[in-house]
CSV table of C-alpha atoms and ligand atoms in Angstrom, one decimal:
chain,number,residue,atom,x,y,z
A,112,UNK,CA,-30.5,-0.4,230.9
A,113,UNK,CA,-29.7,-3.8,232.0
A,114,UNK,CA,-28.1,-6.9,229.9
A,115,UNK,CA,-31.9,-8.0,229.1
A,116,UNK,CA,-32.4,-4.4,227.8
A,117,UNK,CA,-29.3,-4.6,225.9
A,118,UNK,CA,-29.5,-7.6,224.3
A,119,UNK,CA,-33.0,-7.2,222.8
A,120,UNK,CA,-31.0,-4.3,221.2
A,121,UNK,CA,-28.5,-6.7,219.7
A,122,UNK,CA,-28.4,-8.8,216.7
A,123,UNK,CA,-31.0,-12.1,217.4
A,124,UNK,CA,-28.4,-14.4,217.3
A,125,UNK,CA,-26.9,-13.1,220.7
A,126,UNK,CA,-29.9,-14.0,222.6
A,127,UNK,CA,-29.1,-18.1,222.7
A,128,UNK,CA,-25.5,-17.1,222.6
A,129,UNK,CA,-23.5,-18.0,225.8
A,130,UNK,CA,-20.1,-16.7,226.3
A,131,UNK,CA,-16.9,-19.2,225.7
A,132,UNK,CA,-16.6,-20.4,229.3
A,133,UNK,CA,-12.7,-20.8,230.2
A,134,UNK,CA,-13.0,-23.5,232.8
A,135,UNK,CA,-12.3,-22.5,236.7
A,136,UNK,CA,-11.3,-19.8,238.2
A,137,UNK,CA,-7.6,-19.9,237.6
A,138,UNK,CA,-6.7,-16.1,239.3
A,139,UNK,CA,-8.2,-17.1,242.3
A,140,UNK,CA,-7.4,-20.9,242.4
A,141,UNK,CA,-3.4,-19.1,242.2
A,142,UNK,CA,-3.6,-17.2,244.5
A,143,UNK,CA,-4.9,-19.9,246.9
A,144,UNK,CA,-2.7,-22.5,246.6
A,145,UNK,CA,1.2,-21.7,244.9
A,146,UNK,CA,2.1,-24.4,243.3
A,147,UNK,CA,-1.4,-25.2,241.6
A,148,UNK,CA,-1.4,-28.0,239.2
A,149,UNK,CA,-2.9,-26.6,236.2
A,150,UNK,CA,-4.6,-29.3,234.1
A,151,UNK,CA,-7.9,-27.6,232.6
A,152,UNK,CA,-6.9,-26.0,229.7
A,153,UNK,CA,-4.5,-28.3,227.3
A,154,UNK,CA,-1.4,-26.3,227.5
A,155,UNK,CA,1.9,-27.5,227.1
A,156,UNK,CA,3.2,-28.2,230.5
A,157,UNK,CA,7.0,-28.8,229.0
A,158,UNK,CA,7.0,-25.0,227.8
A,159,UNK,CA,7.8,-23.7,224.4
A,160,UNK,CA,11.0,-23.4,222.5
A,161,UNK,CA,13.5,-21.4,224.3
A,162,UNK,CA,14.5,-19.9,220.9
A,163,UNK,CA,10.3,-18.9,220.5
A,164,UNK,CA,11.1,-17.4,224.5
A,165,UNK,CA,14.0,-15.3,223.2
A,166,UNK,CA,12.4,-14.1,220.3
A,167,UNK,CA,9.6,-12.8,221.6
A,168,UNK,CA,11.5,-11.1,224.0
A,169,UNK,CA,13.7,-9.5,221.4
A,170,UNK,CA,10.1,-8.4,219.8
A,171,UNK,CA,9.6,-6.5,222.7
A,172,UNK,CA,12.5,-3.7,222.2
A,173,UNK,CA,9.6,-3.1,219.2
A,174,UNK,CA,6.7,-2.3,220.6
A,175,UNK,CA,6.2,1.1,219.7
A,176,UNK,CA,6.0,-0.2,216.4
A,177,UNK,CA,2.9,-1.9,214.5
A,178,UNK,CA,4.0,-5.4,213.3
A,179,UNK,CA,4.3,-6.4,210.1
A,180,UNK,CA,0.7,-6.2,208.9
A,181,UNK,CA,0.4,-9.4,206.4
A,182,UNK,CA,2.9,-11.7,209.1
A,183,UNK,CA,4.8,-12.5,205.0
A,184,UNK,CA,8.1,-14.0,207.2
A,185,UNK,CA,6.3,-16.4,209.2
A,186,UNK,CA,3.7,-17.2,206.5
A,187,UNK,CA,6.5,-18.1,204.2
A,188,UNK,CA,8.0,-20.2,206.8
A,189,UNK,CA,4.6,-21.9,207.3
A,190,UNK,CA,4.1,-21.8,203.7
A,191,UNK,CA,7.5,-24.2,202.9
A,192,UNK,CA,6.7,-26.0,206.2
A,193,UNK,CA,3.4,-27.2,205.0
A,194,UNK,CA,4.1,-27.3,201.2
A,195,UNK,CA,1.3,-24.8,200.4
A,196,UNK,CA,2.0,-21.0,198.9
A,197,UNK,CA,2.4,-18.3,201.1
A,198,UNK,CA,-1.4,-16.8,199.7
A,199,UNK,CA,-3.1,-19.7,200.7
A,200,UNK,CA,-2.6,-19.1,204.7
A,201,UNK,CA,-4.1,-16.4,206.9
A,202,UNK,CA,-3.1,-15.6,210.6
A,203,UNK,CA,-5.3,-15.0,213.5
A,204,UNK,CA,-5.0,-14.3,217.2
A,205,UNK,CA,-5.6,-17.6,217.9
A,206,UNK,CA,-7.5,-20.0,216.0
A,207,UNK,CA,-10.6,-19.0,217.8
A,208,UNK,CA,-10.2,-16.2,215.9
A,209,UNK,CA,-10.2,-17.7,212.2
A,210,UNK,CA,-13.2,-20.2,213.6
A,211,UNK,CA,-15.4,-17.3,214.7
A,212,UNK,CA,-14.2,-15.3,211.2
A,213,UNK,CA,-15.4,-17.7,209.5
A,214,UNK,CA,-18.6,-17.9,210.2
A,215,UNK,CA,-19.0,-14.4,210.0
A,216,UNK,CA,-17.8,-14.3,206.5
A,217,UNK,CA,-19.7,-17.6,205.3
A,218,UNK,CA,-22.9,-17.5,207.3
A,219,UNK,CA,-25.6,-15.7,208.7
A,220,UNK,CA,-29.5,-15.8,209.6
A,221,UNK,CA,-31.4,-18.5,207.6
A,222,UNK,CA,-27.9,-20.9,207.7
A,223,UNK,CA,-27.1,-23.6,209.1
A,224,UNK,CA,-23.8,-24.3,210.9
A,225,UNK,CA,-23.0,-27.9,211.0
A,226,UNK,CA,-20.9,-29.6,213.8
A,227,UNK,CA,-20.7,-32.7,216.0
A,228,UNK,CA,-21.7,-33.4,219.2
A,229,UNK,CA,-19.0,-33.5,221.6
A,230,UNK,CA,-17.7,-31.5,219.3
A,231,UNK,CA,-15.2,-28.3,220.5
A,232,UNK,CA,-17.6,-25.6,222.1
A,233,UNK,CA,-16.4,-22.3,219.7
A,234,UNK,CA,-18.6,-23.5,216.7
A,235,UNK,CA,-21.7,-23.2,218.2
A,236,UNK,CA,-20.6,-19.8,219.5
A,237,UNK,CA,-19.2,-19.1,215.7
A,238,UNK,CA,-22.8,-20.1,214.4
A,239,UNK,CA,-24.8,-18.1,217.0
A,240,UNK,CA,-22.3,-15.0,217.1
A,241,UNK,CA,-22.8,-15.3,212.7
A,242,UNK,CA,-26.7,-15.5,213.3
A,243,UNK,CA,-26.8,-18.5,211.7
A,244,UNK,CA,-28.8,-22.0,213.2
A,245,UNK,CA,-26.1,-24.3,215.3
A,246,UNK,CA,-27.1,-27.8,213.9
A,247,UNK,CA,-25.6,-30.9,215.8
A,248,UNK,CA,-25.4,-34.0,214.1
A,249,UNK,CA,-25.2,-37.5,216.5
A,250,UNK,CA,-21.7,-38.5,217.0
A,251,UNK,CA,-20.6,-42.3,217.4
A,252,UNK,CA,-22.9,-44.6,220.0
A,253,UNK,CA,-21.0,-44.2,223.6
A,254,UNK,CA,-19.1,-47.1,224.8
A,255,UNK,CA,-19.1,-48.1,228.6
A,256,UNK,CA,-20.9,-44.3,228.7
A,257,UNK,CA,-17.7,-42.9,227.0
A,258,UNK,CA,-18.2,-40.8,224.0
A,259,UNK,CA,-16.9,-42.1,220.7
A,260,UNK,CA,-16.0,-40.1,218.3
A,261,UNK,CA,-17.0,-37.9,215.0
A,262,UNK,CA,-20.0,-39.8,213.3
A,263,UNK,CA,-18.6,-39.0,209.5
A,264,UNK,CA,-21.8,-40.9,208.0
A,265,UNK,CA,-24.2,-38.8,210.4
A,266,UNK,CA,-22.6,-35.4,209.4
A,267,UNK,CA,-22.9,-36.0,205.6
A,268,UNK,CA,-26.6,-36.9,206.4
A,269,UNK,CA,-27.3,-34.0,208.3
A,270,UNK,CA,-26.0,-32.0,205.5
A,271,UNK,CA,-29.3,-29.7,204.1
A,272,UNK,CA,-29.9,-27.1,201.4
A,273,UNK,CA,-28.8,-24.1,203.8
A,274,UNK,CA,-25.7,-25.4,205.6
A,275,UNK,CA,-23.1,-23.8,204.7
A,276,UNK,CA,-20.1,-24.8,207.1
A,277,UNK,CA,-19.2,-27.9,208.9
A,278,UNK,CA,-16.8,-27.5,211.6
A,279,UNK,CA,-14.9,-30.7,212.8
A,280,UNK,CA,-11.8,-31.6,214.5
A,281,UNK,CA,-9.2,-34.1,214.3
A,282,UNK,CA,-8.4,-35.1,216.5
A,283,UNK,CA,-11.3,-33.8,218.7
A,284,UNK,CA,-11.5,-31.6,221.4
A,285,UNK,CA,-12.8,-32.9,224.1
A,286,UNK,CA,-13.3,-36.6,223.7
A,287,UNK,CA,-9.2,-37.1,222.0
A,288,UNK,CA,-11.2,-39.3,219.5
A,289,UNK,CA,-9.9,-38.8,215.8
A,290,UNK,CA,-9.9,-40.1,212.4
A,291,UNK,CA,-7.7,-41.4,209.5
A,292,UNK,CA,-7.1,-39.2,206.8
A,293,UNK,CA,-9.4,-41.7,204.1
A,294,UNK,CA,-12.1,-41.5,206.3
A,295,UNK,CA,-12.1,-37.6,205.7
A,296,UNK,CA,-11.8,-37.7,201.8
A,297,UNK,CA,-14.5,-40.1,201.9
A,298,UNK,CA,-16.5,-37.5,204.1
A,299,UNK,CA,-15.3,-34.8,201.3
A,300,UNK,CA,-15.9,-36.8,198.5
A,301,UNK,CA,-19.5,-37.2,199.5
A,302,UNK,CA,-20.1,-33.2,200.5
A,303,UNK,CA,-21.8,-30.8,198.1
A,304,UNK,CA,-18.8,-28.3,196.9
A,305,UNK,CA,-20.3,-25.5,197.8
A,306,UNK,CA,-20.5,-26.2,201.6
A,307,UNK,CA,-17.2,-25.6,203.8
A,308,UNK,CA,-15.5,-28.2,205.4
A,309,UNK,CA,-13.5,-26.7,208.5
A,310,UNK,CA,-11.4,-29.0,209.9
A,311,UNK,CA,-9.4,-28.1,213.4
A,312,UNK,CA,-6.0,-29.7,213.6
A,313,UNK,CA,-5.3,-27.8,216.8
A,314,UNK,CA,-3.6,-30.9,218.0
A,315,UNK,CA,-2.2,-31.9,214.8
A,316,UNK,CA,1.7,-31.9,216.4
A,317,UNK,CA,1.1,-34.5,219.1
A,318,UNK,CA,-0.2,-36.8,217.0
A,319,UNK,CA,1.9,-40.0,216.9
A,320,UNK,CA,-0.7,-42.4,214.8
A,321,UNK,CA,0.9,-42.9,211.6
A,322,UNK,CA,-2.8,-43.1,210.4
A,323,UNK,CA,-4.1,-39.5,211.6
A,324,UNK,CA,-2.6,-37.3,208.6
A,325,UNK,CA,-3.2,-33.8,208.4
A,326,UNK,CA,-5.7,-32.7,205.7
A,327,UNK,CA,-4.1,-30.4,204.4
A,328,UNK,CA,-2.8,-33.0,201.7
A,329,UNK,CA,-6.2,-32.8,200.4
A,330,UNK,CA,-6.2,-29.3,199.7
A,331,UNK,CA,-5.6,-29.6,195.9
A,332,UNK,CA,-8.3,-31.7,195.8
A,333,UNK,CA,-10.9,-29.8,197.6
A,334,UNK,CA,-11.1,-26.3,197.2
A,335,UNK,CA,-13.6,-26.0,199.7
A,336,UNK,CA,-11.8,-27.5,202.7
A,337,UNK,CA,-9.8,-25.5,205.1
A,338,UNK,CA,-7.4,-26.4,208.0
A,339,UNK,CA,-6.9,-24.8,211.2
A,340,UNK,CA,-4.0,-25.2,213.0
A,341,UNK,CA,-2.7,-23.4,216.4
A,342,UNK,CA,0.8,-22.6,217.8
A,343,UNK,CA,-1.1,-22.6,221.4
A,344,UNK,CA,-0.7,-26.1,222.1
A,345,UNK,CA,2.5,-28.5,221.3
A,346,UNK,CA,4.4,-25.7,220.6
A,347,UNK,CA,3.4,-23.8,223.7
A,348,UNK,CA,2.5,-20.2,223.2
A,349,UNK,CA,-1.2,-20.1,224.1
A,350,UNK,CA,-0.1,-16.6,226.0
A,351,UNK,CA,1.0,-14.9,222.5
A,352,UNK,CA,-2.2,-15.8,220.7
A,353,UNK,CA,-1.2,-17.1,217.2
A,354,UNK,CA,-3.2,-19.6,214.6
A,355,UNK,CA,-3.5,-20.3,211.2
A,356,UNK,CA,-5.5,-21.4,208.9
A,357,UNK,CA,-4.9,-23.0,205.1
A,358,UNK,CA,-7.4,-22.9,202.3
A,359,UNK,CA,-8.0,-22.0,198.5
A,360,UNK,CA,-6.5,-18.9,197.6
A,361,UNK,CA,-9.7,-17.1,197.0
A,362,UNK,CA,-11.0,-18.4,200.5
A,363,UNK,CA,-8.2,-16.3,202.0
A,364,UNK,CA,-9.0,-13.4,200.3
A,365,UNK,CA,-12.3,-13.3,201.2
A,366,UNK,CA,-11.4,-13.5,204.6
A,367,UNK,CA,-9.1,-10.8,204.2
A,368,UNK,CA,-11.8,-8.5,204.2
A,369,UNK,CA,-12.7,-9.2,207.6
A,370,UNK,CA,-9.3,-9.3,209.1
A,371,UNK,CA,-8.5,-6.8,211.6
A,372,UNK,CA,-5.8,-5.1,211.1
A,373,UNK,CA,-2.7,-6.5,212.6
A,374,UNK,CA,-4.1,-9.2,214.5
A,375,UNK,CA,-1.2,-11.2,215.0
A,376,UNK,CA,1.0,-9.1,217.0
A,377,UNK,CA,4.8,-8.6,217.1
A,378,UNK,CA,6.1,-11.0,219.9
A,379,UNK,CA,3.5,-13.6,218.7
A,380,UNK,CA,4.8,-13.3,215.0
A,381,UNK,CA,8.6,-13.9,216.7
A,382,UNK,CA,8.2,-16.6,218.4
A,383,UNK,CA,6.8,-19.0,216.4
A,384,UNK,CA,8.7,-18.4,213.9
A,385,UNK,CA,11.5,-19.7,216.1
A,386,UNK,CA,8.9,-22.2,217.4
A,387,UNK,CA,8.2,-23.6,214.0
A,388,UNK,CA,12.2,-23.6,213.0
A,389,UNK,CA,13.1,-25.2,216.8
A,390,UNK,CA,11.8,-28.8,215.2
A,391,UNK,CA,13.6,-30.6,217.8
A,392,UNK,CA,12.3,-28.7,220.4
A,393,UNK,CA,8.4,-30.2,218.9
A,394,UNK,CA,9.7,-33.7,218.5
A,395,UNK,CA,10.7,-33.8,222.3
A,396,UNK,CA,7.6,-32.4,223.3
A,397,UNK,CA,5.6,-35.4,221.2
A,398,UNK,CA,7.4,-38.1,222.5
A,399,UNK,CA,7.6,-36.7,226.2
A,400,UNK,CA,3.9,-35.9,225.8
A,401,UNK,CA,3.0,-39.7,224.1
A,402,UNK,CA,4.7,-41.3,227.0
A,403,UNK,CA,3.3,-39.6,229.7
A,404,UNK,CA,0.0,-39.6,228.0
A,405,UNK,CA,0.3,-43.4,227.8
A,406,UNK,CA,1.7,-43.7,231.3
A,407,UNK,CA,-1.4,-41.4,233.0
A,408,UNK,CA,-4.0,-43.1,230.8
A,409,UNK,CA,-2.7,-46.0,232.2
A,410,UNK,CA,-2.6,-45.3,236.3
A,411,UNK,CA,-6.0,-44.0,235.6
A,412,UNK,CA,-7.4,-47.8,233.9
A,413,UNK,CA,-5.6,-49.0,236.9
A,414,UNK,CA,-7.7,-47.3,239.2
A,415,UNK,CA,-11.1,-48.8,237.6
A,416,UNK,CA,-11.8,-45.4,235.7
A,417,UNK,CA,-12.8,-45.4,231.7
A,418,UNK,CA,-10.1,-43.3,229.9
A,419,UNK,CA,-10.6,-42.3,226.0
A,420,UNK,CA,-8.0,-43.7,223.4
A,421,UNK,CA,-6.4,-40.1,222.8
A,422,UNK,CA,-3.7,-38.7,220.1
A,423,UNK,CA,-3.8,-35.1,222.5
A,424,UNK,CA,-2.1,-33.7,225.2
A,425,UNK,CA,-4.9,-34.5,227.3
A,426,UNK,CA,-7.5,-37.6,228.5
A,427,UNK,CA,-11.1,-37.6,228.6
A,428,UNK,CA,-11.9,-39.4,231.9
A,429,UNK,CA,-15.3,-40.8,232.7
A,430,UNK,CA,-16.0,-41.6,236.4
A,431,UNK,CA,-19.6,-43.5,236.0
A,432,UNK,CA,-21.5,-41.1,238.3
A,433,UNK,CA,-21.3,-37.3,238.4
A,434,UNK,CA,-17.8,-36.2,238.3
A,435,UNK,CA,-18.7,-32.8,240.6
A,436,UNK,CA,-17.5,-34.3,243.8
A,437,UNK,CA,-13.9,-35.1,242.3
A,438,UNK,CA,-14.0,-32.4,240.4
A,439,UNK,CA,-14.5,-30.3,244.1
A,440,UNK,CA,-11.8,-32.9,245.5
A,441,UNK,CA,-9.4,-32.3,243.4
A,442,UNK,CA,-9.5,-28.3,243.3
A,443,UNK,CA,-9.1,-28.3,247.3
A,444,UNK,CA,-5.9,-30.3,246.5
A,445,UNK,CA,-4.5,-27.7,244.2
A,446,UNK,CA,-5.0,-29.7,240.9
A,447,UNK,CA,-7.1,-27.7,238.3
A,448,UNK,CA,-9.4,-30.3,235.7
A,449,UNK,CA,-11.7,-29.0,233.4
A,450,UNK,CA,-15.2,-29.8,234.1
A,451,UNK,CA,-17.0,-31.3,231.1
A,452,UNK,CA,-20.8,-30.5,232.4
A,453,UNK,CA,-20.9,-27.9,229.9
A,454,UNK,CA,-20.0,-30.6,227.1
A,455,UNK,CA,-23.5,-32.7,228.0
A,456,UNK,CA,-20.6,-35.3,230.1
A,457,UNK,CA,-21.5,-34.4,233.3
A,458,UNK,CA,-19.7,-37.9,234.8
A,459,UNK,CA,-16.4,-36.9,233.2
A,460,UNK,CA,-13.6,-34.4,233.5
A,461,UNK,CA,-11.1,-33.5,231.0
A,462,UNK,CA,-7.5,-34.0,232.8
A,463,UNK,CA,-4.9,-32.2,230.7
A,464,UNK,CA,-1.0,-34.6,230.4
A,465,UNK,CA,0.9,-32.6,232.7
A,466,UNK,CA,4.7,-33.1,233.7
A,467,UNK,CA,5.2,-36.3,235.4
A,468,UNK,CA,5.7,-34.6,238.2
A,469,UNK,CA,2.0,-33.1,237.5
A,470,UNK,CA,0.6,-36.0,236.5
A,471,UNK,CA,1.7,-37.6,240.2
A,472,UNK,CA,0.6,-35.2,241.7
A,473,UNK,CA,-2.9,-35.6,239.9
A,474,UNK,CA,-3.1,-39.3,240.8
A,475,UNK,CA,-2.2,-38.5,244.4
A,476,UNK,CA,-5.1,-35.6,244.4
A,477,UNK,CA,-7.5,-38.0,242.8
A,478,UNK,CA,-7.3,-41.1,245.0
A,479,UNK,CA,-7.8,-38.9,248.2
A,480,UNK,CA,-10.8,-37.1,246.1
A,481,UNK,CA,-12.3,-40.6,245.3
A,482,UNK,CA,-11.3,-42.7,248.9
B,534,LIG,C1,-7.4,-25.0,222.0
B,534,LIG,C2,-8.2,-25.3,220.8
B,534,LIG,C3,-8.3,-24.3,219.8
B,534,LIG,C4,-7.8,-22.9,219.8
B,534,LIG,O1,-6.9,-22.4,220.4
B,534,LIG,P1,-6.3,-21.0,220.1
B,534,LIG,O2,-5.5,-20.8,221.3
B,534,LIG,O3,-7.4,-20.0,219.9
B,534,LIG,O4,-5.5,-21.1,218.8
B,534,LIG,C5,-9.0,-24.6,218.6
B,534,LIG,N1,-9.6,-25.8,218.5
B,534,LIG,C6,-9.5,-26.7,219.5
B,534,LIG,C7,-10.2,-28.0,219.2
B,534,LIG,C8,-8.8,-26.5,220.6
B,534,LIG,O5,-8.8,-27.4,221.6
């Protein structure tokens, strides 16, 4: 039996379901030119803690051995951290893990699943993969054909009787557009209790706009809010595969019935621990990461190109006519960008802030792909 045969053997929601797509070819791209440029997938390019490095390494003499199957020492860690008991947080291999849990545990055929567009690509596979209807709501009018950000006032209107989740991020993933902390209550204040407000701080650490506060504040307030966060980008261990999220008490427990057992494995649970006590270590990587974000986003205005404001490790770059040819041009030059076709922004590529080294070598690769 082929994939068609199989799938009309799965679950509906499969059938419009498209797998996560990683960006290029990375292995191969490697192995063709050493010293590749790797700018596609928003990892930190200044590395993680060295303590998070040594820990995990120390993990290792323990791998015979399951971890610790509730992660309670890096939970309370996170727990004072964030100023939130230890019950209210869950760990997940990553936070695509939490995002696709839950939708399993909160939706399913007949729902709807509520996101933006240009929104980040896992909740419409978390909707699909829950058998629940992926609904899009409009996001902000482009400017000079740039995407603007989250529409607030168009994702309350597009609320119905069966959503059930909204997923949103802030700041976003991939236009870099965000929004202050008011502008979220507001958003809450105006949402029917009983739907889920998801919202994906993945970023939250590089953040340097006094504005852009993390929700988790609003917690108390809103029982049915819950905040993602990830220890894959500013603090650099995308390899181990570690999130969180934060939420009501009784959210967690639900989602405790879905958790696979020891999800968050040994070496992962190490290191960020140390990450998350190595505060230093984060504040360098902000400011490092804030100045060569403002110094690349501003080469690239330089060279006549339309950059989005960002708060990320990375830059949303529109080229005002299909971006494939770069795209091409810069890959035979060793610098990896992720394509943003997928996205609907087929004359932009997402260029990830690299070292500055990196990010020289990127403007070098990108006026020979453009000459
Ligand atoms: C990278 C990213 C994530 C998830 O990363 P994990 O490695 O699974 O924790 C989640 N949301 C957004 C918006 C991201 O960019």
């Amino acid at each position: 039996m082929d994939e068609a045969g199989f799938l009309a053997l799965a679950r509906p929601g499969l059938r419009t379901l498209r797998p996560y797509d990683p960006g290029l070819d990375l292995v191969a791209l490697r192995r063709r030119h050493p010293g590749l440029v790797e700018l596609g997938s928003n990892e930190n390019a200044l590395g993680c803690s060295p303590a998070a490095r040594a820990a995990a390494q120390a993990a290792l003499e323990q791998v015979h051995r399951y971890p610790d199957p509730s992660g309670g020492a890096l939970k309370s860690a996170l727990a004072s951290a964030l100023g939130v008991g230890s019950e209210q947080l869950m760990l997940g291999n990553g936070s695509h893990e939490l995002l696709m849990m839950l939708a399993q545990a909160f939706a399913g055929p007949g729902d709807e699943v509520l996101a933006s567009r240009f929104g980040f690509a896992v909740y419409g596979l978390a909707a699909q993969a829950s058998g629940a209807r992926f609904v899009q709501a409009p996001a902000l009018p482009a400017r000079h054909a740039m995407p603007l950000g989250h529409d607030l006032d168009a994702l309350a209107a597009a609320v119905g009787p069966d959503t059930r989740l909204l997923y949103l991020a802030n700041p976003n993933n991939p236009t870099g557009t965000w929004f202050p902390r008011a502008a979220l209550e507001g958003l809450l204040a105006a949402l029917p209790p009983r739907l889920l407000v998801v919202v994906d701080e993945a970023y939250h650490e590089y953040c340097t706009d006094p504005a852009l506060q993390s929700a988790v504040g609003l917690l108390p307030r809103f029982p049915n809010l819950v905040v993602t966060r990830t220890f894959s980008k500013a603090h650099g261990l995308a390899g181990l595969r570690l999130g969180y999220l934060v939420a009501a008490p009784g959210l967690v427990a639900v989602m405790e019935r879905l958790r696979e057992s020891f999800n968050a494995n040994g070496p992962a649970l190490a290191a960020a621990g140390a990450a998350l006590a190595d505060t230093a270590h984060l504040a360098w990587v902000r400011e490092a990461n804030a100045a060569a974000r403002e110094a690349l986003s501003g080469a690239l205005k330089a060279r006549g190109l339309a950059v989005s404001p960002s708060q990320c490790n990375f830059l949303l770059v529109g080229f005002g006519r299909d971006a494939g040819a770069i795209e091409a041009g810069l890959v035979a030059r060793g610098v990896v960008p992720r394509p943003m076709a997928g996205y609907g922004l087929p004359d932009c590529l997402r260029l990830t802030v690299g070292t500055p080294q990196d990010n020289q070598r990127l403007l070098q690769a990108l006026d020979e792909a453009m000459a």
